[in-house]
Coordinates of C-alpha atoms and ligand atoms in Angstrom, one line a residue:
M1 CA 0.0 0.0 0.0
V2 CA 1.3 3.5 -0.8
K3 CA 1.8 5.3 2.4
T4 CA 1.5 9.1 2.9
I5 CA 3.9 10.5 5.4
G6 CA 3.8 14.0 6.9
I7 CA 6.9 15.7 8.1
L8 CA 7.3 18.8 10.2
T9 CA 10.1 20.8 11.9
G10 CA 9.5 22.6 15.2
G11 CA 11.4 24.9 17.5
G12 CA 14.5 26.8 16.6
D13 CA 16.1 26.1 13.2
C14 CA 19.2 24.0 13.3
P15 CA 21.9 22.9 10.8
G16 CA 20.9 19.4 9.6
L17 CA 17.1 19.8 9.5
N18 CA 17.2 19.6 5.7
S19 CA 19.6 16.7 5.9
V20 CA 17.0 14.7 7.9
I21 CA 14.2 15.8 5.4
Y22 CA 16.4 14.6 2.5
G23 CA 17.1 11.2 4.3
V24 CA 13.3 10.8 4.7
L25 CA 12.7 11.7 1.1
L26 CA 15.4 9.3 -0.3
K27 CA 14.1 6.3 1.7
A28 CA 10.4 7.2 1.1
A29 CA 11.0 7.5 -2.7
D30 CA 12.7 4.1 -2.7
A31 CA 9.7 2.6 -0.9
G32 CA 7.2 4.4 -3.2
Y33 CA 5.7 6.5 -0.3
K34 CA 4.4 10.1 -0.7
V35 CA 5.9 12.7 1.6
I36 CA 3.8 15.8 2.6
G37 CA 5.7 18.7 4.1
I38 CA 3.8 20.5 6.9
E39 CA 4.9 24.1 7.0
K40 CA 5.8 26.0 10.2
G41 CA 5.7 23.1 12.7
W42 CA 2.7 22.5 14.9
K43 CA 1.2 25.8 13.7
G44 CA 1.0 24.6 10.1
F45 CA -0.2 21.2 11.3
L46 CA -3.2 22.8 12.9
E47 CA -3.8 25.1 10.0
N48 CA -3.6 22.5 7.3
R49 CA -0.6 24.1 5.6
T50 CA 0.8 21.3 3.6
R51 CA 2.6 20.7 0.2
E52 CA 3.9 17.5 -1.3
L53 CA 7.7 17.2 -1.4
D54 CA 9.3 15.8 -4.6
V55 CA 12.8 14.4 -4.0
S56 CA 13.7 14.7 -7.7
S57 CA 13.5 18.5 -7.4
L58 CA 15.6 18.7 -4.3
D59 CA 19.0 17.4 -5.2
D60 CA 21.6 17.7 -2.4
L61 CA 19.1 19.2 0.0
H62 CA 21.2 17.6 2.9
T63 CA 23.9 20.2 2.2
V64 CA 21.7 23.2 2.8
G65 CA 21.2 24.9 6.1
G66 CA 17.8 25.7 7.8
T67 CA 14.5 24.0 7.0
L68 CA 12.8 23.9 3.7
I69 CA 9.4 23.6 5.4
Y70 CA 9.8 26.4 7.9
T71 CA 9.5 26.2 11.7
S72 CA 7.8 27.8 14.6
R73 CA 7.6 27.6 18.4
T74 CA 3.9 26.6 18.7
N75 CA 2.7 24.7 21.7
P76 CA -0.7 23.1 21.0
Y77 CA -1.0 22.2 24.7
K78 CA -0.4 25.7 25.9
N79 CA -4.0 26.3 27.1
A80 CA -4.4 22.8 28.6
K81 CA -1.1 23.1 30.5
A82 CA -2.1 26.5 31.9
I83 CA -5.0 24.9 33.8
Q84 CA -4.2 24.9 37.5
E85 CA -6.4 22.1 38.7
P86 CA -4.5 18.8 38.1
V87 CA -7.4 16.5 37.1
E88 CA -8.9 19.2 34.8
R89 CA -5.4 19.8 33.3
E90 CA -4.8 16.1 32.6
K91 CA -8.2 15.9 31.0
A92 CA -7.6 18.9 28.8
I93 CA -4.1 17.5 27.7
K94 CA -5.8 14.2 26.7
E95 CA -8.5 16.0 24.7
T96 CA -5.9 18.1 22.9
A97 CA -3.8 14.9 22.2
K98 CA -6.9 13.3 20.7
M99 CA -7.7 16.4 18.6
M100 CA -4.1 16.4 17.4
A101 CA -4.3 12.7 16.5
S102 CA -7.5 13.2 14.5
Q103 CA -5.7 16.0 12.6
I104 CA -3.3 13.4 11.2
K105 CA -6.4 11.7 9.7
T106 CA -7.8 15.0 8.5
L107 CA -4.6 15.6 6.6
K108 CA -4.9 12.1 5.2
L109 CA -1.6 11.0 6.6
D110 CA -0.6 7.4 7.6
A111 CA 2.2 8.6 9.8
L112 CA 3.8 11.9 11.0
I113 CA 7.5 12.4 11.4
T114 CA 8.2 15.3 13.8
I115 CA 11.7 16.8 14.0
G116 CA 12.4 18.9 17.0
G117 CA 13.8 19.4 20.5
D118 CA 12.2 18.4 23.8
D119 CA 9.3 20.8 23.3
T120 CA 8.3 19.6 19.9
L121 CA 8.9 15.9 20.7
G122 CA 7.0 16.3 24.0
V123 CA 3.9 17.3 21.9
A124 CA 4.4 14.1 19.8
A125 CA 5.0 12.0 22.9
A126 CA 1.6 13.1 24.4
M127 CA -0.1 12.4 21.0
Y128 CA 1.2 8.8 21.2
K129 CA 0.6 8.3 24.9
Y130 CA -3.0 9.6 25.0
A131 CA -4.2 8.9 21.5
G132 CA -1.9 6.2 20.1
A133 CA -1.1 8.5 17.2
N134 CA 1.2 7.2 14.4
V135 CA 4.1 9.5 15.3
I136 CA 7.9 9.2 15.1
G137 CA 10.3 11.8 16.6
V138 CA 13.7 12.9 15.3
P139 CA 15.9 14.6 17.9
K140 CA 17.1 18.1 16.8
T141 CA 18.8 20.9 18.6
I142 CA 22.1 22.7 18.7
D143 CA 21.8 22.5 22.5
N144 CA 22.4 18.7 22.5
D145 CA 20.2 18.5 25.6
L146 CA 18.1 15.5 24.7
S147 CA 18.5 12.2 26.6
S148 CA 18.7 8.9 24.8
T149 CA 20.8 10.1 21.9
D150 CA 24.5 10.6 22.1
Y151 CA 24.3 13.7 19.9
T152 CA 21.5 15.7 18.4
F153 CA 22.2 16.9 14.9
G154 CA 23.2 20.5 14.7
F155 CA 25.3 20.4 17.8
W156 CA 28.7 19.9 16.1
S157 CA 28.0 22.5 13.4
A158 CA 27.2 25.1 16.2
I159 CA 30.3 24.0 18.1
Q160 CA 32.5 24.7 15.1
L161 CA 31.0 28.1 14.6
A162 CA 31.4 29.1 18.2
S163 CA 34.9 27.7 18.5
N164 CA 36.0 29.5 15.3
T165 CA 34.7 32.8 16.6
M166 CA 36.5 32.3 19.9
D167 CA 39.7 31.4 18.0
N168 CA 39.3 34.6 16.0
I169 CA 38.5 36.9 18.9
T170 CA 41.7 35.7 20.6
T171 CA 43.8 37.7 18.1
T172 CA 41.9 40.9 19.0
A173 CA 42.0 40.1 22.7
R174 CA 45.8 39.6 22.4
S175 CA 46.4 42.8 20.3
H176 CA 44.5 45.0 22.8
Q177 CA 45.2 43.0 26.0
R178 CA 41.4 42.7 26.5
I179 CA 39.1 40.5 28.5
F180 CA 36.5 39.1 26.1
I181 CA 33.3 37.4 27.4
I182 CA 31.7 35.3 24.7
E183 CA 28.1 34.5 25.3
V184 CA 27.0 31.1 23.9
M185 CA 23.5 29.8 23.3
G186 CA 22.2 26.6 24.9
R187 CA 19.4 27.7 27.4
D188 CA 19.8 25.8 30.7
A189 CA 22.2 23.3 29.2
G190 CA 26.0 24.0 29.1
W191 CA 27.0 21.5 26.4
L192 CA 27.6 24.2 23.7
T193 CA 29.6 26.4 25.9
L194 CA 31.6 23.7 27.5
V195 CA 32.6 21.9 24.3
S196 CA 33.2 25.0 22.2
G197 CA 35.1 26.7 25.1
I198 CA 37.4 23.7 25.5
S199 CA 37.9 23.5 21.8
A200 CA 39.0 27.1 21.6
G201 CA 41.0 27.0 24.8
A202 CA 38.8 29.5 26.7
D203 CA 40.4 30.5 30.0
I204 CA 37.2 30.4 32.0
I205 CA 34.1 28.5 31.2
L206 CA 30.7 29.3 32.9
I207 CA 27.8 26.9 32.4
P208 CA 24.3 26.7 34.0
E209 CA 24.9 23.3 35.6
K210 CA 27.7 24.8 37.8
P211 CA 26.7 28.1 39.2
F212 CA 29.7 30.4 39.5
D213 CA 31.2 32.5 42.2
L214 CA 32.2 35.9 40.8
Q215 CA 35.1 36.2 43.3
N216 CA 36.5 32.7 43.1
D217 CA 35.8 31.7 39.6
I218 CA 36.4 34.9 37.7
I219 CA 38.1 37.7 39.7
N220 CA 40.7 35.5 41.4
I221 CA 41.4 33.6 38.2
L222 CA 42.0 36.8 36.3
R223 CA 44.3 38.1 39.0
D224 CA 46.3 34.8 39.0
R225 CA 46.5 34.9 35.2
V226 CA 47.9 38.5 35.3
D227 CA 50.3 37.3 38.0
S228 CA 51.6 34.6 35.8
G229 CA 52.2 37.0 32.9
R230 CA 49.0 36.5 30.9
K231 CA 47.7 39.7 29.3
Y232 CA 44.5 38.7 27.6
H233 CA 41.6 36.5 28.6
I234 CA 38.7 34.6 27.0
I235 CA 35.7 33.7 29.1
A236 CA 33.1 31.4 27.5
C237 CA 29.8 32.1 29.2
S238 CA 26.5 30.2 28.7
E239 CA 23.4 32.4 28.1
G240 CA 22.0 30.4 31.1
A241 CA 25.0 30.7 33.4
I242 CA 24.1 32.0 36.8
P243 CA 26.0 32.9 40.0
T244 CA 25.6 31.0 43.2
R245 CA 23.1 32.6 45.6
E246 CA 25.9 33.5 47.9
S247 CA 27.9 35.2 45.2
F248 CA 24.8 36.9 43.8
E249 CA 24.0 38.5 47.1
R250 CA 27.6 39.4 47.9
D251 CA 29.0 40.4 44.5
F252 CA 26.3 41.7 42.1
S253 CA 24.9 45.2 42.1
T254 CA 23.7 45.7 38.5
I255 CA 20.8 43.1 38.4
S256 CA 18.2 42.0 40.9
Q257 CA 16.7 38.6 41.7
N258 CA 13.5 40.1 40.2
D259 CA 15.3 40.5 36.8
I260 CA 16.1 36.8 36.9
D261 CA 12.7 35.6 38.2
H262 CA 10.7 37.7 35.7
L263 CA 12.2 36.9 32.4
P264 CA 9.7 36.6 29.5
K265 CA 8.8 33.1 28.5
D266 CA 8.3 31.3 25.1
D267 CA 5.2 29.3 24.2
F268 CA 6.5 26.3 26.1
G269 CA 7.2 28.2 29.2
N270 CA 11.0 28.3 28.8
P271 CA 12.4 31.6 30.2
L272 CA 14.2 33.6 27.5
L273 CA 17.6 33.5 29.2
A274 CA 19.3 35.5 26.4
K275 CA 17.2 38.5 27.5
L276 CA 19.3 38.6 30.7
N277 CA 22.5 38.9 28.6
M278 CA 24.8 37.5 31.3
S279 CA 27.9 38.5 29.3
K280 CA 26.8 42.2 29.5
V281 CA 26.0 41.8 33.2
L282 CA 29.5 40.5 33.8
V283 CA 31.1 43.3 31.9
K284 CA 29.2 45.8 34.1
E285 CA 30.1 43.9 37.3
L286 CA 33.8 43.6 36.4
N287 CA 33.9 47.3 35.5
N288 CA 32.9 47.9 39.1
Q289 CA 35.8 45.9 40.5
N290 CA 38.2 48.7 41.2
K291 CA 40.8 46.6 43.1
L292 CA 41.1 44.2 40.1
R293 CA 41.4 47.2 37.8
E294 CA 44.2 48.7 39.9
Y295 CA 46.0 45.4 40.0
F296 CA 45.9 45.0 36.2
I297 CA 47.2 48.6 35.8
E298 CA 49.9 48.0 38.3
K299 CA 51.1 45.0 36.2
D300 CA 50.9 47.2 33.1
V301 CA 48.0 45.2 31.6
A302 CA 44.9 47.0 30.1
Y303 CA 41.7 46.5 32.0
D304 CA 39.3 46.6 29.1
I305 CA 36.4 44.2 29.2
R306 CA 34.2 43.5 26.1
E307 CA 31.4 41.1 25.4
V308 CA 30.3 39.3 22.2
T309 CA 27.0 37.5 22.1
L310 CA 27.1 34.8 19.5
G311 CA 23.3 34.4 19.4
H312 CA 21.8 33.2 16.2
T313 CA 25.1 33.1 14.3
M314 CA 25.5 29.7 16.1
R315 CA 22.5 28.2 14.2
A316 CA 23.4 29.9 10.9
G317 CA 24.8 28.5 7.7
T318 CA 25.3 25.0 6.3
P319 CA 25.5 21.8 8.4
N320 CA 29.0 20.3 8.8
S321 CA 29.7 16.9 7.4
F322 CA 29.0 15.1 10.8
D323 CA 25.5 16.7 11.0
R324 CA 24.8 16.0 7.3
I325 CA 25.5 12.3 7.7
L326 CA 23.8 12.1 11.1
G327 CA 20.7 13.8 9.6
L328 CA 20.5 11.5 6.6
R329 CA 20.9 8.4 8.8
L330 CA 18.2 9.6 11.2
G331 CA 15.9 10.4 8.3
L332 CA 16.3 6.9 6.8
Q333 CA 15.7 5.3 10.2
A334 CA 12.5 7.2 10.7
I335 CA 11.1 5.7 7.5
K336 CA 12.2 2.2 8.6
L337 CA 10.1 2.7 11.7
V338 CA 7.2 3.7 9.6
N339 CA 7.7 0.6 7.5
N340 CA 7.5 -1.6 10.6
N341 CA 4.5 0.4 12.1
N342 CA 6.8 1.0 15.1
F343 CA 5.3 4.3 16.3
G344 CA 5.8 6.3 19.4
Q345 CA 9.5 6.1 18.9
M346 CA 12.4 8.6 18.7
V347 CA 15.3 7.7 16.4
C348 CA 18.7 8.2 18.1
L349 CA 22.4 7.8 17.8
N350 CA 23.8 5.2 20.1
G351 CA 27.6 5.1 19.9
T352 CA 28.1 4.7 16.2
E353 CA 24.8 2.9 15.6
I354 CA 21.4 4.4 14.7
G355 CA 18.6 3.0 16.8
S356 CA 15.4 4.2 18.5
V357 CA 13.9 4.6 22.0
S358 CA 10.3 5.4 23.1
L359 CA 9.4 9.0 22.5
S360 CA 8.5 9.6 26.2
E361 CA 12.0 8.5 27.2
G362 CA 13.7 10.3 24.3
A363 CA 11.9 13.7 24.9
Q364 CA 13.5 14.1 28.3
K365 CA 16.2 16.7 29.0
K366 CA 20.0 15.9 29.3
L367 CA 22.1 18.4 31.2
V368 CA 25.9 18.2 31.7
P369 CA 26.3 15.7 34.6
K370 CA 28.6 16.7 37.5
T371 CA 30.7 13.6 36.7
S372 CA 31.4 14.6 33.1
D373 CA 35.1 14.3 32.1
L374 CA 34.6 17.5 30.0
L375 CA 34.2 19.5 33.3
E376 CA 37.5 18.1 34.4
V377 CA 39.2 19.1 31.1
A378 CA 37.8 22.6 31.4
D379 CA 38.9 22.9 35.0
L380 CA 42.4 21.8 34.3
I381 CA 42.7 24.2 31.4
T382 CA 41.6 27.1 33.7
K383 CA 43.9 25.9 36.5
V384 CA 47.0 25.3 34.5
K385 CA 46.7 28.5 32.5
C386 CA 46.7 30.6 35.6
G387 CA 49.7 28.8 37.1
K388 CA 47.6 26.9 39.7
Q389 CA 48.4 23.3 38.9
N390 CA 49.2 20.9 41.7
H391 CA 52.7 19.4 41.8
T392 CA 52.2 16.3 43.9
Ligands
F6P1 O1 17.1 25.7 21.5 C1 17.9 26.2 20.6 C2 18.2 27.7 20.9 O2 19.0 28.2 19.9 C3 18.7 28.0 22.3 O3 20.1 27.7 22.4 C4 18.3 29.4 22.4 O4 18.1 29.8 23.8 C5 17.0 29.5 21.7 O5 17.0 28.4 20.8 C6 16.7 30.8 21.0 O6 15.4 30.7 20.4 P1 14.8 31.8 19.4 O7 15.5 31.6 18.1 O8 13.4 31.4 19.4 O9 15.1 33.1 20.0

């Protein structure tokens, strides 16, 4: 039987989205299936915005950045989730899931492939859980914060962009003897900052999973670095990095707890951390550190602090080869699951193999664990580059 498969992309765009779409199209063409692109994620799904995708007119789509079928951050469960009373809320979520599942039938689809992060996949997971919908998930996000897959596609392309920028800024930092604070995307997950920071040899790395102490983790390190003859400094700072409560109360004067607690939120309730602009906050706070300034000047080093917010440049451009190949493989695997009527699954990368896990498991968040060896690498780089290594 000729199957008709819908495909949508939700959440932020990400290098490799088109690679997955191309993988789906290649395998579907081989199986004789029809693929219907749903425009603008869940928004277009609810508004019947569809068009058939023809693989023969899309040669080499896997090499192109962004998403051919557009994306949006639309949460169909927004109203249901806003209900305070738990039983009523659960009931409303179930009803929404059933309405969403019936929309698959309205669009005359036999299956729906959803490509997105924890928010988009969470929507699909509930459609399967409450209404047994024929959905498959593909994990996407530059943030790499999804459990049950070793990497999400888009992550390594974003790492390369961030790492290259930090490499490049080093020459300016060196020429002017400046402190540069580079703000990296990633929301409440530090993977992007940690890995790109290590890759570029950042002197200090600040991530959300490890709240920092302004005095110990920044001021003292900068002082030690100047002491050991270093004249420029690169700080990689996650957009979601936060100080410890103790440091916040003791060291910060330019933002209030209220600023942190009342950030605007997106459709899924995620606080828009970039609005805090932690790199800018740190520039202001460090500019207030007169003792450190005097110490720098005494040592004949400029005390000039600048920030660069990488923002959307990190999601821009073409996917790197890793993400192209991963995207294609995940796309093929999604169609294999459709072939086997194995729905409610998220495709994933497990070591070097492509596999799948249940959507409810796969849509969970993955933050940097305290035991990560990457944290040890970052700490050692910071320590050794300020002359603080142990000689035991
Ligand atoms: O989830 C991917 C991501 O790029 C985050 O790192 C970032 O916080 C967010 O999206 C930005 O979203 P938007 O493009 O909607 O501002």
